[in-house]
Each structure stands twice: as structure tokens, then as C-alpha cells.
Coordinates of C-alpha atoms in Angstrom, one line a residue:
M1 CA 8.1 -18.4 -32.0
S2 CA 11.5 -16.9 -33.1
Q3 CA 14.4 -17.1 -30.7
R4 CA 15.1 -13.8 -28.9
V5 CA 18.7 -12.6 -29.2
L6 CA 20.9 -12.1 -26.1
T7 CA 22.5 -8.6 -26.2
T8 CA 25.0 -6.5 -24.1
E9 CA 23.7 -3.4 -22.2
S10 CA 24.5 -1.3 -25.3
G11 CA 22.3 -3.6 -27.5
A12 CA 25.0 -5.5 -29.3
P13 CA 24.4 -9.3 -29.9
V14 CA 26.3 -11.7 -27.6
A15 CA 28.1 -14.4 -29.6
D16 CA 29.0 -16.7 -26.8
N17 CA 27.6 -16.6 -23.3
Q18 CA 29.3 -19.8 -22.2
N19 CA 33.0 -19.2 -22.7
S20 CA 35.1 -16.2 -22.0
A21 CA 37.6 -14.8 -24.5
T22 CA 41.1 -16.1 -23.9
A23 CA 44.6 -15.8 -25.4
G24 CA 44.6 -19.2 -27.1
A25 CA 42.6 -22.3 -26.1
G26 CA 44.2 -22.6 -22.6
G27 CA 45.4 -19.0 -22.2
P28 CA 44.4 -16.2 -19.8
I29 CA 41.3 -14.1 -20.2
L30 CA 41.5 -11.1 -22.4
L31 CA 40.7 -7.6 -21.1
Q32 CA 39.0 -6.9 -24.3
D33 CA 36.1 -9.3 -23.5
Q34 CA 33.6 -6.5 -23.1
H35 CA 30.7 -8.9 -22.4
L36 CA 32.5 -10.6 -19.6
L37 CA 33.6 -7.4 -17.9
E38 CA 30.2 -5.8 -18.3
K39 CA 28.5 -8.8 -16.9
L40 CA 30.8 -9.2 -13.8
A41 CA 30.8 -5.4 -13.1
R42 CA 27.0 -5.3 -13.3
F43 CA 26.8 -8.4 -11.0
N44 CA 29.0 -6.6 -8.4
R45 CA 26.5 -3.7 -8.3
E46 CA 23.2 -5.6 -8.3
R47 CA 22.6 -5.0 -4.6
I48 CA 21.6 -1.7 -3.1
P49 CA 21.7 -0.8 0.7
E50 CA 18.9 -2.5 2.5
R51 CA 16.5 -0.5 4.6
V52 CA 17.8 0.1 8.1
V53 CA 14.4 -0.9 9.4
H54 CA 11.6 -2.9 7.6
A55 CA 14.3 -4.5 5.4
R56 CA 12.5 -7.8 5.0
G57 CA 9.3 -7.3 3.0
S58 CA 6.6 -8.5 0.6
G59 CA 4.3 -6.5 -1.6
A60 CA 1.2 -6.6 -3.8
Y61 CA -0.9 -4.4 -6.0
G62 CA -4.7 -3.9 -5.5
Y63 CA -7.4 -1.3 -5.2
F64 CA -9.1 0.7 -2.5
E65 CA -13.0 1.2 -2.9
V66 CA -15.0 3.7 -1.0
T67 CA -18.0 2.2 0.7
D68 CA -19.2 5.0 3.0
D69 CA -19.6 8.7 2.7
V70 CA -16.8 10.5 4.5
T71 CA -17.0 13.9 2.8
G72 CA -18.1 15.5 5.9
F73 CA -14.6 14.9 7.3
T74 CA -12.3 15.2 4.3
R75 CA -12.1 16.8 0.8
A76 CA -9.6 14.2 -0.4
D77 CA -10.8 13.4 -4.0
F78 CA -10.1 9.7 -3.9
L79 CA -12.5 9.4 -0.9
S80 CA -15.1 11.7 -2.4
E81 CA -17.6 9.3 -3.8
V82 CA -19.0 5.8 -2.7
G83 CA -17.9 3.3 -5.3
R84 CA -14.8 5.2 -6.2
R85 CA -11.8 2.9 -6.7
T86 CA -8.1 3.9 -6.5
E87 CA -5.1 1.7 -7.5
T88 CA -2.8 0.8 -4.5
F89 CA 0.4 -0.9 -3.7
I90 CA 1.1 -2.3 -0.3
R91 CA 4.4 -3.5 1.3
F92 CA 4.3 -5.7 4.4
S93 CA 7.5 -6.1 6.4
T94 CA 9.2 -7.1 9.6
V95 CA 10.9 -4.3 11.5
A96 CA 14.1 -5.3 13.2
D97 CA 15.6 -8.1 11.1
S98 CA 17.7 -7.9 8.0
L99 CA 16.7 -8.5 4.4
G100 CA 17.6 -12.3 4.8
G101 CA 15.6 -12.7 8.0
A102 CA 12.7 -15.0 8.5
D103 CA 9.0 -14.0 8.3
A104 CA 7.5 -15.8 11.3
V105 CA 9.3 -14.0 14.1
R106 CA 8.1 -12.0 17.1
D107 CA 8.3 -8.4 15.7
P108 CA 5.9 -5.7 14.7
R109 CA 4.9 -5.8 11.0
G110 CA 5.0 -2.8 8.7
F111 CA 1.8 -2.0 6.8
A112 CA 2.8 0.6 4.2
L113 CA 0.1 1.6 1.6
K114 CA 0.5 3.8 -1.5
F115 CA -2.6 5.2 -3.1
Y116 CA -2.1 6.3 -6.7
T117 CA -4.7 9.1 -6.6
N118 CA -5.5 11.6 -9.3
E119 CA -4.2 14.3 -7.0
G120 CA -0.8 12.6 -6.5
N121 CA 0.4 9.6 -4.5
Y122 CA -0.8 9.4 -0.9
D123 CA 1.4 7.2 1.4
L124 CA 0.0 5.8 4.6
V125 CA 2.9 4.2 6.4
G126 CA 1.8 2.2 9.5
N127 CA 2.2 -1.1 11.4
N128 CA 0.1 -4.0 12.5
T129 CA -0.1 -2.5 16.0
P130 CA -2.0 0.7 16.9
V131 CA 0.8 2.0 19.2
F132 CA 4.6 2.2 19.2
F133 CA 7.5 1.9 21.7
I134 CA 8.5 5.5 21.9
K135 CA 6.9 8.9 21.5
D136 CA 9.8 11.1 20.4
P137 CA 11.9 10.6 17.2
V138 CA 15.1 11.6 18.9
K139 CA 15.0 8.2 20.6
F140 CA 14.4 6.2 17.4
P141 CA 18.0 5.5 16.3
D142 CA 18.8 4.3 19.9
F143 CA 15.7 2.2 20.0
I144 CA 16.6 0.5 16.8
H145 CA 20.2 0.0 17.8
S146 CA 19.1 -1.8 20.9
Q147 CA 16.9 -4.2 18.8
K148 CA 19.4 -4.8 16.1
R149 CA 22.5 -7.0 16.1
D150 CA 25.1 -6.1 18.8
P151 CA 28.2 -4.6 17.3
F152 CA 30.4 -6.9 19.3
T153 CA 28.5 -10.2 19.4
G154 CA 26.8 -9.8 16.0
R155 CA 23.5 -11.0 17.3
Q156 CA 20.4 -9.6 19.0
E157 CA 21.1 -9.3 22.7
P158 CA 18.3 -9.6 25.3
D159 CA 20.5 -7.3 27.5
N160 CA 20.2 -4.6 25.0
V161 CA 16.6 -5.1 24.1
W162 CA 15.3 -5.2 27.7
D163 CA 17.8 -2.5 28.9
F164 CA 16.3 0.1 26.5
W165 CA 12.8 -0.9 27.5
A166 CA 13.7 -0.7 31.2
N167 CA 14.7 2.9 30.7
S168 CA 11.8 3.8 28.4
P169 CA 8.6 3.2 30.4
E170 CA 6.4 4.5 27.6
A171 CA 7.3 1.2 25.8
T172 CA 5.2 -0.9 28.2
H173 CA 2.1 -0.7 26.1
Q174 CA 3.7 -1.8 22.9
V175 CA 5.7 -4.5 24.7
T176 CA 2.4 -5.9 25.9
W177 CA 1.1 -6.0 22.4
L178 CA 4.3 -7.5 21.0
M179 CA 4.6 -10.2 23.7
G180 CA 1.0 -11.1 23.4
D181 CA -0.8 -13.5 21.1
R182 CA -0.7 -11.1 18.1
G183 CA 3.1 -10.7 18.3
I184 CA 3.6 -13.3 15.5
P185 CA 1.0 -13.1 12.8
A186 CA 0.3 -16.4 11.0
S187 CA 0.5 -14.5 7.7
Y188 CA 0.3 -11.0 6.3
R189 CA -3.3 -11.8 5.3
H190 CA -4.4 -12.6 8.8
M191 CA -3.3 -9.4 10.6
N192 CA -4.9 -6.0 11.0
G193 CA -3.2 -2.8 9.9
F194 CA -3.1 0.6 11.6
G195 CA -2.0 4.1 10.6
S196 CA -0.7 4.1 14.3
H197 CA -0.2 7.9 14.3
T198 CA -2.8 10.6 14.4
Y199 CA -3.5 12.4 11.1
Q200 CA -5.5 15.4 10.1
W201 CA -8.5 15.4 7.7
T202 CA -10.0 18.7 6.4
N203 CA -13.3 18.9 4.7
A204 CA -14.5 21.3 1.9
A205 CA -15.7 23.8 4.5
G206 CA -12.2 24.0 6.0
E207 CA -13.2 22.2 9.2
A208 CA -10.3 20.1 10.7
F209 CA -10.6 16.6 12.3
F210 CA -7.9 14.3 13.7
V211 CA -8.2 10.7 12.6
K212 CA -6.7 7.3 13.3
Y213 CA -6.8 4.5 10.6
H214 CA -7.8 0.9 11.3
F215 CA -7.6 -1.8 8.6
K216 CA -9.5 -4.8 9.8
T217 CA -8.6 -8.1 8.0
N218 CA -11.5 -9.8 6.4
Q219 CA -9.7 -13.1 6.6
G220 CA -9.8 -13.0 10.4
V221 CA -6.9 -12.5 12.8
R222 CA -4.7 -15.6 13.1
S223 CA -1.4 -15.8 15.0
L224 CA 1.3 -18.2 15.8
S225 CA 2.6 -19.3 19.2
A226 CA 6.4 -19.2 19.8
E227 CA 6.6 -22.9 19.2
Q228 CA 4.5 -22.9 16.0
A229 CA 6.6 -20.0 14.7
A230 CA 9.8 -21.9 15.3
E231 CA 8.5 -24.8 13.4
Q232 CA 7.3 -22.6 10.6
V233 CA 10.7 -20.9 10.3
G234 CA 12.4 -24.3 10.0
K235 CA 10.0 -25.4 7.2
D236 CA 9.9 -22.1 5.2
A237 CA 11.8 -19.0 6.3
N238 CA 9.8 -17.1 3.7
S239 CA 6.4 -18.3 4.9
H240 CA 4.6 -15.0 4.8
Q241 CA 5.9 -14.2 1.4
T242 CA 5.0 -17.7 0.2
D243 CA 1.5 -17.4 1.5
L244 CA 0.8 -13.9 0.1
L245 CA 2.2 -14.9 -3.4
Q246 CA 0.3 -18.1 -3.6
A247 CA -3.0 -16.8 -2.3
I248 CA -3.1 -14.1 -4.9
E249 CA -2.0 -16.4 -7.7
R250 CA -4.9 -18.7 -6.7
G251 CA -7.2 -15.8 -7.0
V252 CA -7.9 -15.8 -3.2
N253 CA -7.5 -12.0 -3.0
P254 CA -7.0 -10.8 0.6
S255 CA -8.9 -7.8 1.7
W256 CA -9.3 -5.4 4.7
T257 CA -12.0 -3.0 5.7
L258 CA -10.9 0.5 6.6
Y259 CA -12.3 2.3 9.6
V260 CA -11.4 5.6 11.0
Q261 CA -11.8 7.2 14.5
V262 CA -12.6 10.8 14.2
M263 CA -12.0 13.6 16.7
P264 CA -13.0 17.3 16.0
A265 CA -9.7 19.3 16.2
A266 CA -11.1 21.5 18.9
E267 CA -11.4 18.6 21.3
A268 CA -7.7 17.6 21.2
A269 CA -6.4 20.2 23.6
D270 CA -8.7 19.1 26.5
Y271 CA -8.7 15.4 25.8
R272 CA -7.8 13.4 29.0
F273 CA -4.5 12.2 27.5
N274 CA -2.4 13.5 24.7
P275 CA -4.2 12.3 21.5
F276 CA -1.0 12.7 19.5
D277 CA 1.0 10.3 21.7
V278 CA 1.7 7.2 19.5
T279 CA 2.2 5.0 22.6
K280 CA -1.6 5.3 23.3
V281 CA -4.8 4.3 21.6
W282 CA -8.1 6.3 21.5
P283 CA -10.8 4.2 23.4
H284 CA -13.5 3.2 20.9
A285 CA -16.1 4.3 23.6
D286 CA -14.9 7.9 23.1
H287 CA -14.4 7.7 19.3
P288 CA -16.2 4.8 17.6
L289 CA -14.9 3.2 14.4
Q290 CA -16.5 4.6 11.3
R291 CA -16.3 2.6 8.1
V292 CA -14.6 4.2 5.0
G293 CA -14.0 1.5 2.4
R294 CA -12.4 -1.8 1.4
L295 CA -8.8 -2.6 0.4
V296 CA -8.3 -5.6 -1.9
L297 CA -5.0 -7.1 -3.2
D298 CA -5.3 -8.8 -6.5
R299 CA -1.9 -8.7 -8.3
N300 CA 1.5 -9.9 -7.5
P301 CA 4.6 -7.8 -8.6
D302 CA 6.4 -9.1 -11.6
N303 CA 9.8 -8.4 -10.1
V304 CA 10.4 -8.3 -6.4
F305 CA 13.5 -6.1 -6.5
A306 CA 12.1 -3.6 -8.9
E307 CA 8.7 -3.3 -7.2
V308 CA 9.1 -4.4 -3.5
E309 CA 12.7 -3.6 -2.7
Q310 CA 12.6 -0.3 -4.6
A311 CA 9.2 0.8 -3.3
A312 CA 9.6 4.0 -1.5
F313 CA 7.1 5.4 1.0
S314 CA 7.0 8.7 2.8
P315 CA 4.4 9.8 5.4
N316 CA 5.0 13.3 3.9
N317 CA 3.3 12.3 0.7
F318 CA -0.2 13.9 1.4
V319 CA -3.1 14.9 -0.9
P320 CA -5.5 17.8 -0.5
G321 CA -7.7 17.1 2.5
I322 CA -5.2 15.0 4.4
G323 CA -2.2 16.3 6.5
P324 CA -0.1 15.7 9.6
S325 CA -0.8 16.2 13.2
P326 CA 1.5 17.4 16.1
D327 CA 2.4 13.7 16.8
K328 CA 6.2 14.1 17.4
M329 CA 7.0 10.6 16.0
L330 CA 5.1 11.3 12.9
Q331 CA 6.8 14.7 12.5
G332 CA 10.2 12.9 12.6
R333 CA 9.1 10.4 10.0
L334 CA 8.0 13.1 7.7
F335 CA 11.7 13.8 7.1
A336 CA 13.4 10.5 7.8
Y337 CA 11.5 8.1 5.5
A338 CA 11.9 10.2 2.3
D339 CA 15.6 10.8 3.2
A340 CA 16.2 7.1 3.6
Q341 CA 15.1 6.5 0.1
R342 CA 17.2 9.4 -1.3
Y343 CA 20.1 7.5 0.2
R344 CA 19.1 4.0 -0.9
L345 CA 17.7 4.8 -4.3
G346 CA 18.8 8.3 -5.2
I347 CA 17.2 11.6 -5.6
N348 CA 15.1 10.4 -8.6
H349 CA 13.6 7.3 -6.9
T350 CA 10.2 8.9 -7.3
Q351 CA 10.5 8.3 -11.1
L352 CA 10.8 4.5 -10.7
P353 CA 7.6 2.9 -12.0
V354 CA 6.4 1.6 -8.6
N355 CA 6.8 5.0 -7.0
A356 CA 5.7 7.3 -9.9
P357 CA 2.2 8.6 -9.8
K358 CA -0.2 6.7 -12.1
A359 CA -3.3 8.9 -12.0
A360 CA -1.6 12.3 -11.7
T361 CA 0.9 14.2 -13.8
V362 CA 4.2 15.4 -12.2
D363 CA 5.0 19.0 -13.3
N364 CA 7.7 20.8 -11.3
Y365 CA 11.2 22.3 -11.7
G366 CA 13.2 19.3 -10.4
R367 CA 15.8 18.4 -12.9
D368 CA 19.0 16.3 -13.3
G369 CA 20.7 14.1 -10.7
L370 CA 21.5 10.4 -10.8
H371 CA 19.1 8.3 -12.9
A372 CA 17.0 11.3 -14.0
T373 CA 14.4 10.3 -16.7
R374 CA 12.2 13.4 -16.6
Y375 CA 13.5 16.5 -18.3
G376 CA 10.6 18.4 -19.9
S377 CA 10.7 20.0 -23.4
R378 CA 13.4 22.4 -24.7
Q379 CA 11.2 25.3 -23.9
D380 CA 10.7 24.4 -20.3
K381 CA 12.5 26.5 -17.7
N382 CA 14.0 25.1 -14.6
Y383 CA 13.2 28.0 -12.2
E384 CA 10.2 29.7 -10.8
P385 CA 8.7 32.2 -11.0
N386 CA 9.0 32.6 -14.8
S387 CA 7.3 34.2 -17.7
Y388 CA 7.0 31.1 -19.8
A389 CA 3.8 29.5 -18.6
G390 CA 5.6 27.1 -16.3
P391 CA 3.7 25.3 -13.4
A392 CA 2.6 27.6 -10.7
Q393 CA 1.5 27.2 -7.0
T394 CA -2.2 26.9 -6.2
G395 CA -2.2 28.9 -3.0
A396 CA -4.5 26.2 -1.4
A397 CA -3.1 24.4 1.5
L398 CA -3.5 20.6 1.6
A399 CA -4.8 20.7 5.2
S400 CA -5.8 23.2 7.9
P401 CA -3.1 25.2 9.7
L402 CA -2.1 24.1 13.2
A403 CA -1.8 26.8 15.9
V404 CA 1.6 26.9 17.6
H405 CA 2.8 29.0 20.5
G406 CA 5.4 29.1 23.3
W407 CA 9.2 29.2 23.5
T408 CA 11.6 27.2 21.4
G409 CA 13.5 24.4 23.2
T410 CA 13.6 20.8 23.9
H411 CA 10.3 20.3 25.7
E412 CA 8.5 17.3 26.9
A413 CA 4.9 17.1 25.7
P414 CA 2.5 19.0 27.9
L415 CA 0.7 16.6 30.3
H416 CA -3.1 16.0 29.9
T417 CA -5.1 15.1 32.9
K418 CA -4.8 11.3 32.4
D419 CA -1.4 11.0 30.7
D420 CA 0.3 7.9 32.0
D421 CA 2.8 5.4 30.5
F422 CA 1.2 2.3 32.1
F423 CA -2.6 2.6 32.3
Q424 CA -3.3 1.4 28.7
A425 CA -0.9 -1.5 29.0
G426 CA -2.9 -2.6 32.1
E427 CA -6.2 -2.1 30.2
L428 CA -4.9 -4.3 27.4
Y429 CA -3.8 -7.0 29.9
R430 CA -7.1 -6.9 31.6
L431 CA -8.9 -7.5 28.3
M432 CA -7.0 -10.7 27.7
S433 CA -8.4 -14.2 28.5
A434 CA -6.7 -16.4 31.0
D435 CA -4.9 -18.4 28.3
E436 CA -3.8 -15.2 26.6
K437 CA -2.4 -13.9 29.9
D438 CA -0.5 -17.2 30.4
R439 CA 1.2 -16.9 27.0
L440 CA 2.0 -13.2 27.4
V441 CA 3.7 -13.8 30.7
A442 CA 5.6 -16.8 29.3
N443 CA 6.8 -14.8 26.3
I444 CA 8.0 -11.9 28.4
A445 CA 9.7 -14.1 31.0
G446 CA 11.4 -16.1 28.3
G447 CA 13.2 -13.0 27.1
L448 CA 13.6 -11.0 30.4
S449 CA 15.1 -14.0 32.2
Q450 CA 18.0 -14.0 29.8
V451 CA 19.1 -10.5 30.9
T452 CA 22.3 -10.6 32.9
R453 CA 21.8 -7.4 35.0
D454 CA 19.5 -7.6 38.0
D455 CA 18.8 -3.8 38.0
V456 CA 17.5 -4.0 34.3
I457 CA 15.2 -6.9 35.2
E458 CA 13.9 -5.0 38.3
K459 CA 13.2 -1.8 36.2
N460 CA 11.2 -3.8 33.7
L461 CA 9.3 -5.6 36.4
A462 CA 8.4 -2.3 37.9
H463 CA 6.8 -1.3 34.6
F464 CA 4.6 -4.4 34.5
H465 CA 3.6 -3.9 38.2
A466 CA 2.6 -0.3 37.5
A467 CA 0.4 -1.5 34.6
D468 CA -1.4 -4.1 36.6
A469 CA -0.6 -5.7 40.0
D470 CA -1.5 -9.2 38.8
Y471 CA 0.5 -8.6 35.5
G472 CA 3.6 -7.6 37.4
K473 CA 3.3 -10.3 40.0
R474 CA 3.0 -13.1 37.5
V475 CA 5.9 -11.9 35.3
E476 CA 8.1 -11.5 38.3
E477 CA 7.3 -15.1 39.5
A478 CA 7.9 -16.5 36.0
V479 CA 11.2 -14.7 35.6
R480 CA 12.3 -15.9 39.0
A481 CA 11.4 -19.5 38.2
L482 CA 13.3 -19.5 34.9
R483 CA 16.4 -17.9 36.5
E484 CA 16.5 -20.5 39.3
D485 CA 16.4 -23.4 36.8

């Protein structure tokens, strides 16, 4: 095999990649050494801003196969036929830590899935928990600030974490998930995934349904205790990345079964709690799981930076038959996610290979901008409407319209008959075994006991008491015992 020739960025051959050009054998480096200057300048610019949240991630390619007929609920073409396969890319991540953080930590996990459908890319951006800490996007920057490194100490502070939760009672349900046994997955392969938010499906007849997505791992759910996680981080900070990479390389392809819960749109207004509140789940007794298909991961990325770090997801990337709901947190994400990638990767980040549609053709009037690669032919116009046979609108909405009414203003969501910040957290606690309850209480007390302000501790304890009397009593006793040591 012939030796490949090393070149500069402009394609010129490099004569010497071991020694810089100098003025004489021992003289200073010359400014004319174009290869050296280009190499150092490029090195200085190799990193891009990391994601503010979900910075530490791993990814893989695969496919989604429809196993059950759901055409009664949605006209999405990639779900239209049993046996239909669609190429996918998934990015798993931790939420709060930085790009260099460890994998085996107590933190929710991102579960972001891109379907390369023939009607365009569909992004489903969820977590490994069915609920979240807050229900309004105006609180999201403050929430993340409370979980990130403190600007003065430079580390995550229990005072900040628990102070925010103390003043956000709607977080109690997610805190119970996070501090429970599933708070530290053993690997990305051994956790479930959820769309978390409520979405809208619309069928060919125009009937609208609200749905929640559940991806159940076929490997079985496995998690780590706090002690096991600490040991794992010491052995391999990249443990989840290592596990995913090696499993797929061995041909042990992880898979998940997708189920949905379906609610006819007309039922939402009178449901006993707000079905668009992401701090709550829909009980399966009300809306049973209905199987849709199977997600299989079978190929690792060739380049982690190009395909995982530059992967961009937006909940606003819908396809015909799927749309948003009035979930306020989802509504905020429809803007924020795409805007984050415009900042990180530029306005043309959708032209990067991992983000570009694979089964659909992009045809619009977007032109120019940094890193533009799509220009069209010389006859193409960059405005619409035009008289030159350019692309035109279809007039067909992707999803059904949502009725709105009332006065503009900063409103709290209207209360349903059973809206409550604590009931579902108590239900989750009461579902746990005795051993699970022991570990949950120990995990909460371990963090809450480090808080320096008594009033913050008391506010959090009140939330656990409101969820379940035994839950609150046990956490209070455990915190007291740790603080007296």
C-alpha cells in the first residue's frame, strides 16, 4: 500500500512535520513557516463551547422498527407500517456536569433520539425519568445555576441545590426519582428512556391525541448504589461511554421497546390533574402502555467530536402527524434547544452530516452564513413567493390546531381537581420496597444534612412530610442523626 502524503489545509504537501523552520540551525522560528502557524492556529480553535446542560455525552447509530399498528393515532409516515425501519442516532448524557465530568454520578440522563425519516428529521429529546424538577421554563436558568458550580467556590454546593428545591415544591417528585435506586444507572444500556413531556399525535382523519413516550430497556434496568458509583468513577470516569462503545463493537446491540400512553385530546381539559405538567406522570391504570416498536443501536460513531459533540437536537423538529402540546416546559424548549446549537455550532449546523436529513431532501430559501455548504443552482432564487418554480408551502399543518383563549399575562397553569405537588412523590415512595426506601432516605439525608441553613432544611423536610408521613419522618430523623455526628 502506498504511503499517504501529509498536506496543509490548502492541500500542499508537508516536507517536515518534526522540525519548525528557523533562521539557522539554532536560530529563532520564522514567521514564514506556514505549516507551523496553520497547525498552531487550528489547534487553538479545536474546541467549541460545550453545552450548558447535557455537556457530557455518548452516542450511537441504529434503527427504529415498527412492530405494532398505530395508524389510528398518527399519520407520521415512519410509523405507518409494521416492519418499517428508520435510521436513528441517539445521544445519552448527564445533565449538570461539564464535558470532562464522570459518567457514574447521581444525575438525570439525557435520552435524545433523532429519526432520519423520509419526511424530515424528527427529534425526540427526553430523559431517563418520566418527570422533571420544574414546570415553567422561566425557572430553568435558575434551576441549572443552582445545580452547577457555584461562582465563588467553583464547586457544586449543597446549599444551592437544596435551597432551590426548598423553594420549588414541584421538584419533590423528581427529587424522589433522583435520590432513589434509579438515580445512578449502571450503564446507558440498562436504563429506560422517556419523552417526559406530553406530545400531540394526529391521525389521517385529523383526530388529535396526546401521548407520552416510554422506551423500556430490553437489557433490564440496572443501577449503582452511591458506594458502587464512587468505586466505578475511580476505576473509569468514562464507564458508560466505555460500556456502550465496547458492547456495540462486540455485536451486543442494545435495544429498547417503545410504548406510548394515549389520551384523546378532548379528555385533557377535564383530567383530574394537568396532563401537560411535566412534574407528573399519567397513571398506567388510566392510560395503559401501548407498544409501538423497537429501537436498536448497532453502530458506533467514527468520530466522537464530529458526530456526538456536534449532534444537535431540537424538540421543534417535528414531522407530519406529530406536534407539540401546551406543556409549558416543552414550549420553552422548542426555542431554547435550537438556539443553543445556533450559538455553539452556527446557523448552518443542520448541514453537518450527523444533523442533516438522510431520507429527505432539504429545499428552502436559507442561504449563506458561516459554514454554509448548500447554495442551490444559479437559477435558484432566495426569496418566496417567486415565479421561478421554487419550493412552495403545502398548506397542510403537521399537527392539529390547539384552541387558545383568555387574556395575555403571566398566568399560573389552571388548577385541575387533583393538582398537587406532592401526591405523586408519595405514590412513588409507597411503591418502593423497604430496602429501596432505606437507600432513598440515606441518599437524601446525605445531601440535605450538608446544608448550612436550618430554614432551607425545614422547607425541604416539609415537602417530604407532605408527600408521605413516613417518608418525611424518616428523612427528618436521618438528617438529624447526621447533623449530630
